[in-house]
PDB file of C-alpha atoms in Angstrom:
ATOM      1  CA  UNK A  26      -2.161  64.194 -74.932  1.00  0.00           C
ATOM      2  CA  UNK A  27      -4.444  63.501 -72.084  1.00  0.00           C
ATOM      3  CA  UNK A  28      -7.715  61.008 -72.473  1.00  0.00           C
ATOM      4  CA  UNK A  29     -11.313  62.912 -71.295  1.00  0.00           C
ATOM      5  CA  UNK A  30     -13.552  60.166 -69.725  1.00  0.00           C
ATOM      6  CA  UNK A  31     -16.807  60.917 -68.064  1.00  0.00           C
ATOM      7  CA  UNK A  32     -18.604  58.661 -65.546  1.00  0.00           C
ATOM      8  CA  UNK A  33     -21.699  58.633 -66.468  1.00  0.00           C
ATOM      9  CA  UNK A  34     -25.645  57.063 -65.181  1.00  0.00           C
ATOM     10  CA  UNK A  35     -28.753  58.640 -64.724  1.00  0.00           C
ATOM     11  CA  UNK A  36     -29.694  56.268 -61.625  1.00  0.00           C
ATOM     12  CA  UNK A  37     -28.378  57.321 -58.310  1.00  0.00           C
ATOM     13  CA  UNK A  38     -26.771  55.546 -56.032  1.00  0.00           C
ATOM     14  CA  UNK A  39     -24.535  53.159 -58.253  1.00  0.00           C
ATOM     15  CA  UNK A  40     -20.771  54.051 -57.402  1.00  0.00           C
ATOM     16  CA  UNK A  41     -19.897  56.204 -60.010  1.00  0.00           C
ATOM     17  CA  UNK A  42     -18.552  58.959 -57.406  1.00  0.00           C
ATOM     18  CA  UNK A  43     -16.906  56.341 -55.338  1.00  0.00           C
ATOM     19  CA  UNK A  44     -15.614  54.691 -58.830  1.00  0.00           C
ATOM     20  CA  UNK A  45     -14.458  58.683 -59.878  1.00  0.00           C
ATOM     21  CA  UNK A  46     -12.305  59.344 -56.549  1.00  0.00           C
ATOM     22  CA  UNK A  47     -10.708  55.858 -56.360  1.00  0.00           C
ATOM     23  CA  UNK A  48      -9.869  55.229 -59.965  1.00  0.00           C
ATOM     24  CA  UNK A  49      -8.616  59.011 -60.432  1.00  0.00           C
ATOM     25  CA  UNK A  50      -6.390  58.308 -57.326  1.00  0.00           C
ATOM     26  CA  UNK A  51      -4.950  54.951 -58.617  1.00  0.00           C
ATOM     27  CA  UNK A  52      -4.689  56.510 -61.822  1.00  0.00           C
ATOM     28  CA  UNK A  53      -2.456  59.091 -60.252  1.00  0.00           C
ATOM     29  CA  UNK A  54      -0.459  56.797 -57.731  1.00  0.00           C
ATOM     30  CA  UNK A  55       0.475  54.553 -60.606  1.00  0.00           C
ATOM     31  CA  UNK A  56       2.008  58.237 -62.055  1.00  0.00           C
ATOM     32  CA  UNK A  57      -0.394  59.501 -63.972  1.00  0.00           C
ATOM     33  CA  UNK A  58      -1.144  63.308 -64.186  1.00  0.00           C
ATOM     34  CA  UNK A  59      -4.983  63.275 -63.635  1.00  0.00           C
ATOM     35  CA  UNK A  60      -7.578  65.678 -62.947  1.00  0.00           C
ATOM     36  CA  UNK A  61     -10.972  64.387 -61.578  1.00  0.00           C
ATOM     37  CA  UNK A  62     -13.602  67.350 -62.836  1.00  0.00           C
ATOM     38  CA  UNK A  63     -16.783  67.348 -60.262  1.00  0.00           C
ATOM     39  CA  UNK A  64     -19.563  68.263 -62.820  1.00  0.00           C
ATOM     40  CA  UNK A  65     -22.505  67.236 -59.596  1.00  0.00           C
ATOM     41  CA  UNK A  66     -23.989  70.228 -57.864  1.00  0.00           C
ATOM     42  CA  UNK A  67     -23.805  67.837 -54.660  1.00  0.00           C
ATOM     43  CA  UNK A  68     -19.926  68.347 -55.065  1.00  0.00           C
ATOM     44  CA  UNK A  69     -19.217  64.655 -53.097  1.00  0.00           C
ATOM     45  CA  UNK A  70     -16.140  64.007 -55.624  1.00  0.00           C
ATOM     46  CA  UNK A  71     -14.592  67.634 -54.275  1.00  0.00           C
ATOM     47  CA  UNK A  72     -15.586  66.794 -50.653  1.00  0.00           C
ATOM     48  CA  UNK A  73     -14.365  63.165 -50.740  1.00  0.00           C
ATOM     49  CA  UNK A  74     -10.472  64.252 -51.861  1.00  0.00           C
ATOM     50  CA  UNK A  75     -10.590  66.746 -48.725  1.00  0.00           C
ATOM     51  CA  UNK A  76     -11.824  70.111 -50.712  1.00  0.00           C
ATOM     52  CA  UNK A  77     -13.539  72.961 -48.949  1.00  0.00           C
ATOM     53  CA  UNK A  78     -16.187  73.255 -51.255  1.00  0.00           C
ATOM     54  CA  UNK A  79     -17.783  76.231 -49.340  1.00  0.00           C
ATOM     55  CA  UNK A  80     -15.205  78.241 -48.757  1.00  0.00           C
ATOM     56  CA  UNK A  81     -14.065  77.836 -52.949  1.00  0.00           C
ATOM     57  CA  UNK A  82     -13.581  81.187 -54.754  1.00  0.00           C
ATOM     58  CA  UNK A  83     -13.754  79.639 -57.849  1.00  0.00           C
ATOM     59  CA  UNK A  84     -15.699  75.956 -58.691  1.00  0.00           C
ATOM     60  CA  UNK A  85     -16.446  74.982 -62.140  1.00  0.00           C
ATOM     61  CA  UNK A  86     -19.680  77.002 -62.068  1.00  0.00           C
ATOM     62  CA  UNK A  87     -17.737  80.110 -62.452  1.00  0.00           C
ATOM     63  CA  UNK A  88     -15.706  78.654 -65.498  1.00  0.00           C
ATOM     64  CA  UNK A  89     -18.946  77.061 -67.299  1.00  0.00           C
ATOM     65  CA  UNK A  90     -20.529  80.279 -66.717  1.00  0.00           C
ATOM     66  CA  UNK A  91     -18.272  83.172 -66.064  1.00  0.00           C
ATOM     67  CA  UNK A  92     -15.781  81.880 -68.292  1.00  0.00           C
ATOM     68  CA  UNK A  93     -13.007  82.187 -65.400  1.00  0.00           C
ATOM     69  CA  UNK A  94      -9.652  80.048 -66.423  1.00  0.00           C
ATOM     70  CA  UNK A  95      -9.939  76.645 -65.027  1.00  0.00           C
ATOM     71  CA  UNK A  96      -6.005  76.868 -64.410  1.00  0.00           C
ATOM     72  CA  UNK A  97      -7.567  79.546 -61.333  1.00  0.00           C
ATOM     73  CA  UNK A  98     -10.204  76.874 -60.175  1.00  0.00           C
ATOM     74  CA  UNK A  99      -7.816  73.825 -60.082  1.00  0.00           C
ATOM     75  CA  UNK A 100      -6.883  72.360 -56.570  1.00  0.00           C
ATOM     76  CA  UNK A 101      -4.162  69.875 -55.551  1.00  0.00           C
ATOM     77  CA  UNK A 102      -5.259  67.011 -53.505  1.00  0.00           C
ATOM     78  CA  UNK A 103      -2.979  65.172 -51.087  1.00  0.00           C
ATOM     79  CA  UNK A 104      -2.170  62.337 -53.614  1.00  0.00           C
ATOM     80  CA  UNK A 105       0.676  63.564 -55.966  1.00  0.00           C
ATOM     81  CA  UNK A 106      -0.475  64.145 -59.785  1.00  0.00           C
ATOM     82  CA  UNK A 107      -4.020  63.960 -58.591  1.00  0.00           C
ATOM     83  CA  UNK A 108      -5.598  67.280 -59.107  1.00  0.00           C
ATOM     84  CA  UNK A 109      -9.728  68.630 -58.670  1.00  0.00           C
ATOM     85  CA  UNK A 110     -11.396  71.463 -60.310  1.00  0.00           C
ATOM     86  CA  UNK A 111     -14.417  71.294 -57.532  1.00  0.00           C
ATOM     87  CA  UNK A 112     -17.730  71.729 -57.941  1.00  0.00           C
ATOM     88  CA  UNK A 113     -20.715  73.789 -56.063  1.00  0.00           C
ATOM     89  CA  UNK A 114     -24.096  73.855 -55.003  1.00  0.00           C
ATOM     90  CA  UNK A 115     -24.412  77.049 -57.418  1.00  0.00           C
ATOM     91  CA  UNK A 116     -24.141  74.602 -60.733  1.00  0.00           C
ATOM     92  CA  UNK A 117     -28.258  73.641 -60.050  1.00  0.00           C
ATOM     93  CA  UNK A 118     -28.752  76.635 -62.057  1.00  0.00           C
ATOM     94  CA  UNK A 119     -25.690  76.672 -64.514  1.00  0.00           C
ATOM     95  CA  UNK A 120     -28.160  74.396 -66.746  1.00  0.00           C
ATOM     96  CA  UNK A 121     -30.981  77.326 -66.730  1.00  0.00           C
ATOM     97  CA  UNK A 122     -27.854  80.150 -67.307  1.00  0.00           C
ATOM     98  CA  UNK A 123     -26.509  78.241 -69.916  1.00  0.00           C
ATOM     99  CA  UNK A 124     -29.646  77.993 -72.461  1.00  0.00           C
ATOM    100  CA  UNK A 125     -28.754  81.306 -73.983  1.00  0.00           C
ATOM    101  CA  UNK A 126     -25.312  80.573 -74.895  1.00  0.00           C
ATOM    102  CA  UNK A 127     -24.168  79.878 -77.878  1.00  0.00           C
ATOM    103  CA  UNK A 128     -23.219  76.043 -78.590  1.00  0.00           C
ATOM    104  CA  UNK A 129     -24.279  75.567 -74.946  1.00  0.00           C
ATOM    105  CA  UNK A 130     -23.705  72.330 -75.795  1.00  0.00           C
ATOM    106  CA  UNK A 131     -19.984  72.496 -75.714  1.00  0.00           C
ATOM    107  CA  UNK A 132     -19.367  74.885 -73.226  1.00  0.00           C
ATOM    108  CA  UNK A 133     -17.350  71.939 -71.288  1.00  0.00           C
ATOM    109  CA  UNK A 134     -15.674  70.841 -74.335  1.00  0.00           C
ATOM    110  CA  UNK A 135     -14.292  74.573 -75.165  1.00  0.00           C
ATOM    111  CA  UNK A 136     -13.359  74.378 -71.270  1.00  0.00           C
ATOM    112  CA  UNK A 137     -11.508  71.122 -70.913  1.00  0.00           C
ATOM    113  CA  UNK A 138      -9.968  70.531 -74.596  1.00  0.00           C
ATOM    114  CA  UNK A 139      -6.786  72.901 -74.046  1.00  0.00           C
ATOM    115  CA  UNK A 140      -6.133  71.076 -70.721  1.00  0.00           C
ATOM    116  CA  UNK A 141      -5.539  68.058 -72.328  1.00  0.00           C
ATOM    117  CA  UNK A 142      -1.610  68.388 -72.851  1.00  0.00           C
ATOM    118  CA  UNK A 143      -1.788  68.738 -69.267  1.00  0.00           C
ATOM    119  CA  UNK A 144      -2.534  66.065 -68.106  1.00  0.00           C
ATOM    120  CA  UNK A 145      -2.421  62.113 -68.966  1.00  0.00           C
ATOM    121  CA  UNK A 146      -6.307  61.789 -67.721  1.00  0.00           C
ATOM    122  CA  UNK A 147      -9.193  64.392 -66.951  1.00  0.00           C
ATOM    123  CA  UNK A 148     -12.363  62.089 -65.015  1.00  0.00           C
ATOM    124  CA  UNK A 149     -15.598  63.870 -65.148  1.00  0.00           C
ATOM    125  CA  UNK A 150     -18.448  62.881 -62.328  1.00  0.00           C
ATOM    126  CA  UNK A 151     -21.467  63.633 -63.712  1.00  0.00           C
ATOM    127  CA  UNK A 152     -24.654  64.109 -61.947  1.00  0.00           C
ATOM    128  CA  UNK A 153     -27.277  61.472 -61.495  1.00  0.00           C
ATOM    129  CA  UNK A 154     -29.754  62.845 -64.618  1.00  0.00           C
ATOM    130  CA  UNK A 155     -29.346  63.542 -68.465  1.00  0.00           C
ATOM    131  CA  UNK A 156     -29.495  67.169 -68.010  1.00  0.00           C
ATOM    132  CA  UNK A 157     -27.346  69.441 -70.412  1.00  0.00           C
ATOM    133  CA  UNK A 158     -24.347  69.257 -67.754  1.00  0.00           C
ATOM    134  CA  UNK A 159     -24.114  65.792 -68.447  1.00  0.00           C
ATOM    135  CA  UNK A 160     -24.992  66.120 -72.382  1.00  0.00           C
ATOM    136  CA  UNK A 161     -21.798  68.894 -72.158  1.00  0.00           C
ATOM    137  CA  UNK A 162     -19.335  66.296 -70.221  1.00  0.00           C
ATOM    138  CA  UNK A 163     -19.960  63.440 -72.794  1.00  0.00           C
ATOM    139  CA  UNK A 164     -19.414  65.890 -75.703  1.00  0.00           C
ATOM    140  CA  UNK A 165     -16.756  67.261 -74.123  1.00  0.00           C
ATOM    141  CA  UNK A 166     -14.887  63.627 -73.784  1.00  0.00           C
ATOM    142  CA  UNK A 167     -13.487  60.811 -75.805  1.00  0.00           C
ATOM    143  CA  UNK A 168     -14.865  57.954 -74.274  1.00  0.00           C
ATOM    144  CA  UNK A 169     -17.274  57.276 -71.267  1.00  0.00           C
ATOM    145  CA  UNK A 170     -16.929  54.562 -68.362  1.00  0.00           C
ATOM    146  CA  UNK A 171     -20.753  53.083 -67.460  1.00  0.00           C
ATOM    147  CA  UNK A 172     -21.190  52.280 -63.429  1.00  0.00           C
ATOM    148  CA  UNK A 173     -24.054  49.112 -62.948  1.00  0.00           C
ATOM    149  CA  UNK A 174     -24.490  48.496 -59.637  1.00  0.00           C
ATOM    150  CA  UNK A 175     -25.291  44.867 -58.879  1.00  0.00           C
ATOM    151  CA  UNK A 176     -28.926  44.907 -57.560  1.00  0.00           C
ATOM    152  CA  UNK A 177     -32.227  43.983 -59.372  1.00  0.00           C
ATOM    153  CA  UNK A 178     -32.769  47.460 -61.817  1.00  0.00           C
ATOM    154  CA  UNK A 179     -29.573  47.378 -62.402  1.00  0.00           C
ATOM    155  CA  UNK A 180     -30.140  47.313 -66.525  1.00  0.00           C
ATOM    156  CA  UNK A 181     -33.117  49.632 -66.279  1.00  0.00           C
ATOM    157  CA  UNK A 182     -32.504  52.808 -67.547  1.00  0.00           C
ATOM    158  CA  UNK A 183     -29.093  52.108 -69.124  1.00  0.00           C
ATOM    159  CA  UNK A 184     -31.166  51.929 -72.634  1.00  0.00           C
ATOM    160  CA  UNK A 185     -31.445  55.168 -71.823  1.00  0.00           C
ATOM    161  CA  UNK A 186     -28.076  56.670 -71.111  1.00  0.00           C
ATOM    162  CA  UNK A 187     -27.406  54.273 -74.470  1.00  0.00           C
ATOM    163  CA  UNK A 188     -30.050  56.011 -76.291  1.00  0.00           C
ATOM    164  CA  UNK A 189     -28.688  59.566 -75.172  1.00  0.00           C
ATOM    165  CA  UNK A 190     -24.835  58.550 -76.067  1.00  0.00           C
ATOM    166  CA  UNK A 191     -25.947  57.676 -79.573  1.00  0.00           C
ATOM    167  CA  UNK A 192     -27.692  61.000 -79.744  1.00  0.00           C
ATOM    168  CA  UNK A 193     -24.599  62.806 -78.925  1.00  0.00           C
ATOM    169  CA  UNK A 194     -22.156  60.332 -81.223  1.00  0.00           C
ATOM    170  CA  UNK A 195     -24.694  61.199 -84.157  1.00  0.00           C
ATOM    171  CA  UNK A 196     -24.683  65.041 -83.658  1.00  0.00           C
ATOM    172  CA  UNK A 197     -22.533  66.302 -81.188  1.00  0.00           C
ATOM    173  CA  UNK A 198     -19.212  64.190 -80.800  1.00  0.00           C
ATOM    174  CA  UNK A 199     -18.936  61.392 -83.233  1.00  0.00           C
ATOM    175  CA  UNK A 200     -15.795  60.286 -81.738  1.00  0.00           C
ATOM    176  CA  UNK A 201     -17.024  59.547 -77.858  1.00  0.00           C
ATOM    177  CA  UNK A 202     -16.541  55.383 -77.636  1.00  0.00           C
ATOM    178  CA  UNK A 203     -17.965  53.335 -74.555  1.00  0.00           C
ATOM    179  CA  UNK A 204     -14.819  53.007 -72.616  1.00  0.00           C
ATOM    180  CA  UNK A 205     -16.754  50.008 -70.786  1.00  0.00           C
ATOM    181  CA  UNK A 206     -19.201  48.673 -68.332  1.00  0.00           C
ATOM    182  CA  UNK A 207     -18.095  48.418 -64.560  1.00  0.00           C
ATOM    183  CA  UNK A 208     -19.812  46.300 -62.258  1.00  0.00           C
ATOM    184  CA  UNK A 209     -19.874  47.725 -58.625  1.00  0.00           C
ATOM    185  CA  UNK A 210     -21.362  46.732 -55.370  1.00  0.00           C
ATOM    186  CA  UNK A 211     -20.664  43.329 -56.499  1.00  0.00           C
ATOM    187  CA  UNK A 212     -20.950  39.887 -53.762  1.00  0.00           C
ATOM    188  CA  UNK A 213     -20.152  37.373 -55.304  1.00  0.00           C
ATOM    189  CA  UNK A 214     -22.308  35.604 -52.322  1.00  0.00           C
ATOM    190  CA  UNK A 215     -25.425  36.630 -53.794  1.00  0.00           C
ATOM    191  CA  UNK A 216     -26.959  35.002 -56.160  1.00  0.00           C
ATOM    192  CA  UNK A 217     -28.678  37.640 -57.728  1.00  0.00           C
ATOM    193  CA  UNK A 218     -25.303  39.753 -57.958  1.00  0.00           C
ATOM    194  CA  UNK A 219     -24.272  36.578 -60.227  1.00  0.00           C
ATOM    195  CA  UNK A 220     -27.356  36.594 -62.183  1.00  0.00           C
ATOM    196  CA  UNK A 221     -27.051  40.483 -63.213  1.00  0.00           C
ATOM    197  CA  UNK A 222     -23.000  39.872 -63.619  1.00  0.00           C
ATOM    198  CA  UNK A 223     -24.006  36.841 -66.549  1.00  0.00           C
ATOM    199  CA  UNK A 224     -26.645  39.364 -67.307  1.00  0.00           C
ATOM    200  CA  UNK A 225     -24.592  42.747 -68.286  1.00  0.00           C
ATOM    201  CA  UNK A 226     -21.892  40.125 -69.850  1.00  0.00           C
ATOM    202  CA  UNK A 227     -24.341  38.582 -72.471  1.00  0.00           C
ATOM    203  CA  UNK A 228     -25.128  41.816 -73.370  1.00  0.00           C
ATOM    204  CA  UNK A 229     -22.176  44.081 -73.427  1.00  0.00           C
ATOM    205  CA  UNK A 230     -19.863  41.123 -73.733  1.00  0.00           C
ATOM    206  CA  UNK A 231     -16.168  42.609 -73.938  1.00  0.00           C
ATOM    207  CA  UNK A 232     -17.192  46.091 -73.289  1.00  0.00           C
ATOM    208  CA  UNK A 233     -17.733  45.039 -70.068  1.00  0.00           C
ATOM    209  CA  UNK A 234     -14.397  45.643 -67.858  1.00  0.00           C
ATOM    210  CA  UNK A 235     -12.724  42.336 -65.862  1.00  0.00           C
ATOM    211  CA  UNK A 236     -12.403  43.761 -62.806  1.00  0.00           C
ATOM    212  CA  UNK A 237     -15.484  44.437 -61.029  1.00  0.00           C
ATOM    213  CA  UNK A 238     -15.648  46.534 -58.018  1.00  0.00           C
ATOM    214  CA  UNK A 239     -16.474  44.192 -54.191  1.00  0.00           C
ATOM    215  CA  UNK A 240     -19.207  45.701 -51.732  1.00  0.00           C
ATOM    216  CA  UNK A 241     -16.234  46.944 -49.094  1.00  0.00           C
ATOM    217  CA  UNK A 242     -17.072  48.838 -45.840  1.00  0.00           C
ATOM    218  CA  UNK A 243     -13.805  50.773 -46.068  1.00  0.00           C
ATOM    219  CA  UNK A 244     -14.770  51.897 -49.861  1.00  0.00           C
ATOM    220  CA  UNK A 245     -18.113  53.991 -48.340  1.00  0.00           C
ATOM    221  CA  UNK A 246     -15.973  55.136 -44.574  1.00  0.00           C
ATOM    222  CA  UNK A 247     -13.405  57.009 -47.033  1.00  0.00           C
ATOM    223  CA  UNK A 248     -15.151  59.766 -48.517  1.00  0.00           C
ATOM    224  CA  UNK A 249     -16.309  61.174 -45.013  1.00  0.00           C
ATOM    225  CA  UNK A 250     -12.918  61.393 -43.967  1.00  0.00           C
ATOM    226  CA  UNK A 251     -12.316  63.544 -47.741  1.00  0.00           C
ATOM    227  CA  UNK A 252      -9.814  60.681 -48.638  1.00  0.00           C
ATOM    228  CA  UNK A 253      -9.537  57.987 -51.449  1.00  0.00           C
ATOM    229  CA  UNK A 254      -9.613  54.338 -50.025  1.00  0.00           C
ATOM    230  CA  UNK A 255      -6.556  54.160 -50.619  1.00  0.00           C
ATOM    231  CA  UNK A 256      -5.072  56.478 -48.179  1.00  0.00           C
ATOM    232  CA  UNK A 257      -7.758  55.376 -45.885  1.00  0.00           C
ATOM    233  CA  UNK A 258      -7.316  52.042 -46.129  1.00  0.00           C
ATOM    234  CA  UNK A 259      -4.850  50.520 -48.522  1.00  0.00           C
ATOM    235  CA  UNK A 260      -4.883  46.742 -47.498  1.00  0.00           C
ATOM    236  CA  UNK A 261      -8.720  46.913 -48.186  1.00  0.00           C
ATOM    237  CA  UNK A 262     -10.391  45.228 -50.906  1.00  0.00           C
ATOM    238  CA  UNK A 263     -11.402  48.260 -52.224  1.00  0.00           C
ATOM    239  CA  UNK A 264      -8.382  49.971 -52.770  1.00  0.00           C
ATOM    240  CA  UNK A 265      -6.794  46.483 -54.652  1.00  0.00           C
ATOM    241  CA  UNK A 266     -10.244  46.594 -56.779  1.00  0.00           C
ATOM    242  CA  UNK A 267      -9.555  50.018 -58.007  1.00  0.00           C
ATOM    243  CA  UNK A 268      -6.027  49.789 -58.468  1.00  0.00           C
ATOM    244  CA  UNK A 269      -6.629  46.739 -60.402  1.00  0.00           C
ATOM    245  CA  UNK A 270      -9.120  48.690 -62.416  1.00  0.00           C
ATOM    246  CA  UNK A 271      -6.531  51.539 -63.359  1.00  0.00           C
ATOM    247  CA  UNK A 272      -3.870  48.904 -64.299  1.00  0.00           C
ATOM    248  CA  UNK A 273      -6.949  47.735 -66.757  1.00  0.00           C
ATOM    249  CA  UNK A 274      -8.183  51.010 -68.296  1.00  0.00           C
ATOM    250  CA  UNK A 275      -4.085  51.857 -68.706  1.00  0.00           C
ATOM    251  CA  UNK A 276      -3.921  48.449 -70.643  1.00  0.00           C
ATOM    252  CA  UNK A 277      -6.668  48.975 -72.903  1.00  0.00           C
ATOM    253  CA  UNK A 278      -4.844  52.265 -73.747  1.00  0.00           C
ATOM    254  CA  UNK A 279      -1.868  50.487 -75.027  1.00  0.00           C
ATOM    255  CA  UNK A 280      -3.688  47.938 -76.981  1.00  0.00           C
TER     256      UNK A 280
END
């Protein structure tokens, strides 16, 4: 029985797309049968495993809101056991179209539960906001992996996605866990990249993972050439930091 994790943080701009692709693909190269669910209108998890977002017949707008079979919206990617159900432009407006429905809520959840035999991980990317897309994904998963990008308001707003997760745990899906705290963008040159490392570590203490992610050129080329870093690049730091990462979230399974 597969393990639903969403990527979640309202603040742009802090890795969690990057951290979605390359984990999902280590996940998958160590054999694991994953699916990486793109749940940002922006669609830069579909377009950074190779998808054609535009010329998609079916994205996960069209299951959220149609209630098409996500088995018809799933897409291979070039890594084996790595699969996508893409995303599109169109769900902008799926949080507008869904207000009506009933437990709109847990539209995602109904979606995604009966794919979890299927697969040893589903990954969601959420968007950059708290928006009902994102309040679906985390009810719709078991645990949720927190990107904190290593720059000065790096802790601002996470009091907020905190806030929002015990909101959910309290009346939507008591069961969701923090699945941990990953540090990207890190250089360990910096001094204040050390400071806000010691920082999120006195806080979060062991929720926060032991790898942490390096600032690598290679890790922001990949996506424009629709690959994980590691088929772009697989002597690069990056693609050791996120293998090393899956080898982590795998052990924490077994423990």
């Amino acid at each position: 029985m597969g393990k639903i994790i969403s990527l979640a943080n309202q603040k742009g701009g802090v890795g969690k797309t990057t951290t979605a692709i390359n984990l999902a693909a280590s996940l998958a190269s160590l054999g694991n049968k994953v699916l990486l669910v793109d749940a940002d209108p922006q669609a830069n998890a579909s377009s950074g495993l190779g998808i054609e977002v535009q010329s998609l017949k079916y994205t996960i707008y069209e299951c959220l809101i149609d209630g098409v079979p996500p088995q018809q919206a799933i897409h291979d990617t070039e890594i084996e056991n790595l699969s996508v159900l893409p995303s599109h432009i169109d769900l902008v407006g799926a949080e507008i179209e869904m207000l009506n429905m009933e437990e709109r809520e847990k539209v995602m959840q109904h979606l995604l539960r009966p794919l979890k035999p299927d697969f040893d991980y589903i990954l969601i990317d959420c968007s950059p906001s708290l928006g009902l897309i994102t309040v679906n994904a985390l009810t719709a998963s078991d645990s949720v992996i927190i990107p904190v990008q290593c720059e000065y308001f790096a802790l601002e707003g996470i009091s907020k996605l905190l806030n929002t997760i015990k909101i959910i745990k309290s009346k939507l899906n008591p069961s969701l866990d923090i699945e941990g705290f990953l540090l990207t963008m890190y250089d360990n040159r910096l001094r204040l990249a050390n400071q806000v490392y010691a920082e999120v570590k006195k806080h979060f203490q062991n929720m926060v993972f032991e790898n942490v992610i390096f600032r690598n050129v290679r890790l922001s080329e990949a996506p424009s050439y629709g690959k994980p870093v590691m088929l772009y690049d697989p002597e690069s730091k990056g693609s050791s930091n996120y293998l090393d990462l899956a080898q982590e979230l795998i052990a924490r399974q077994k423990s």
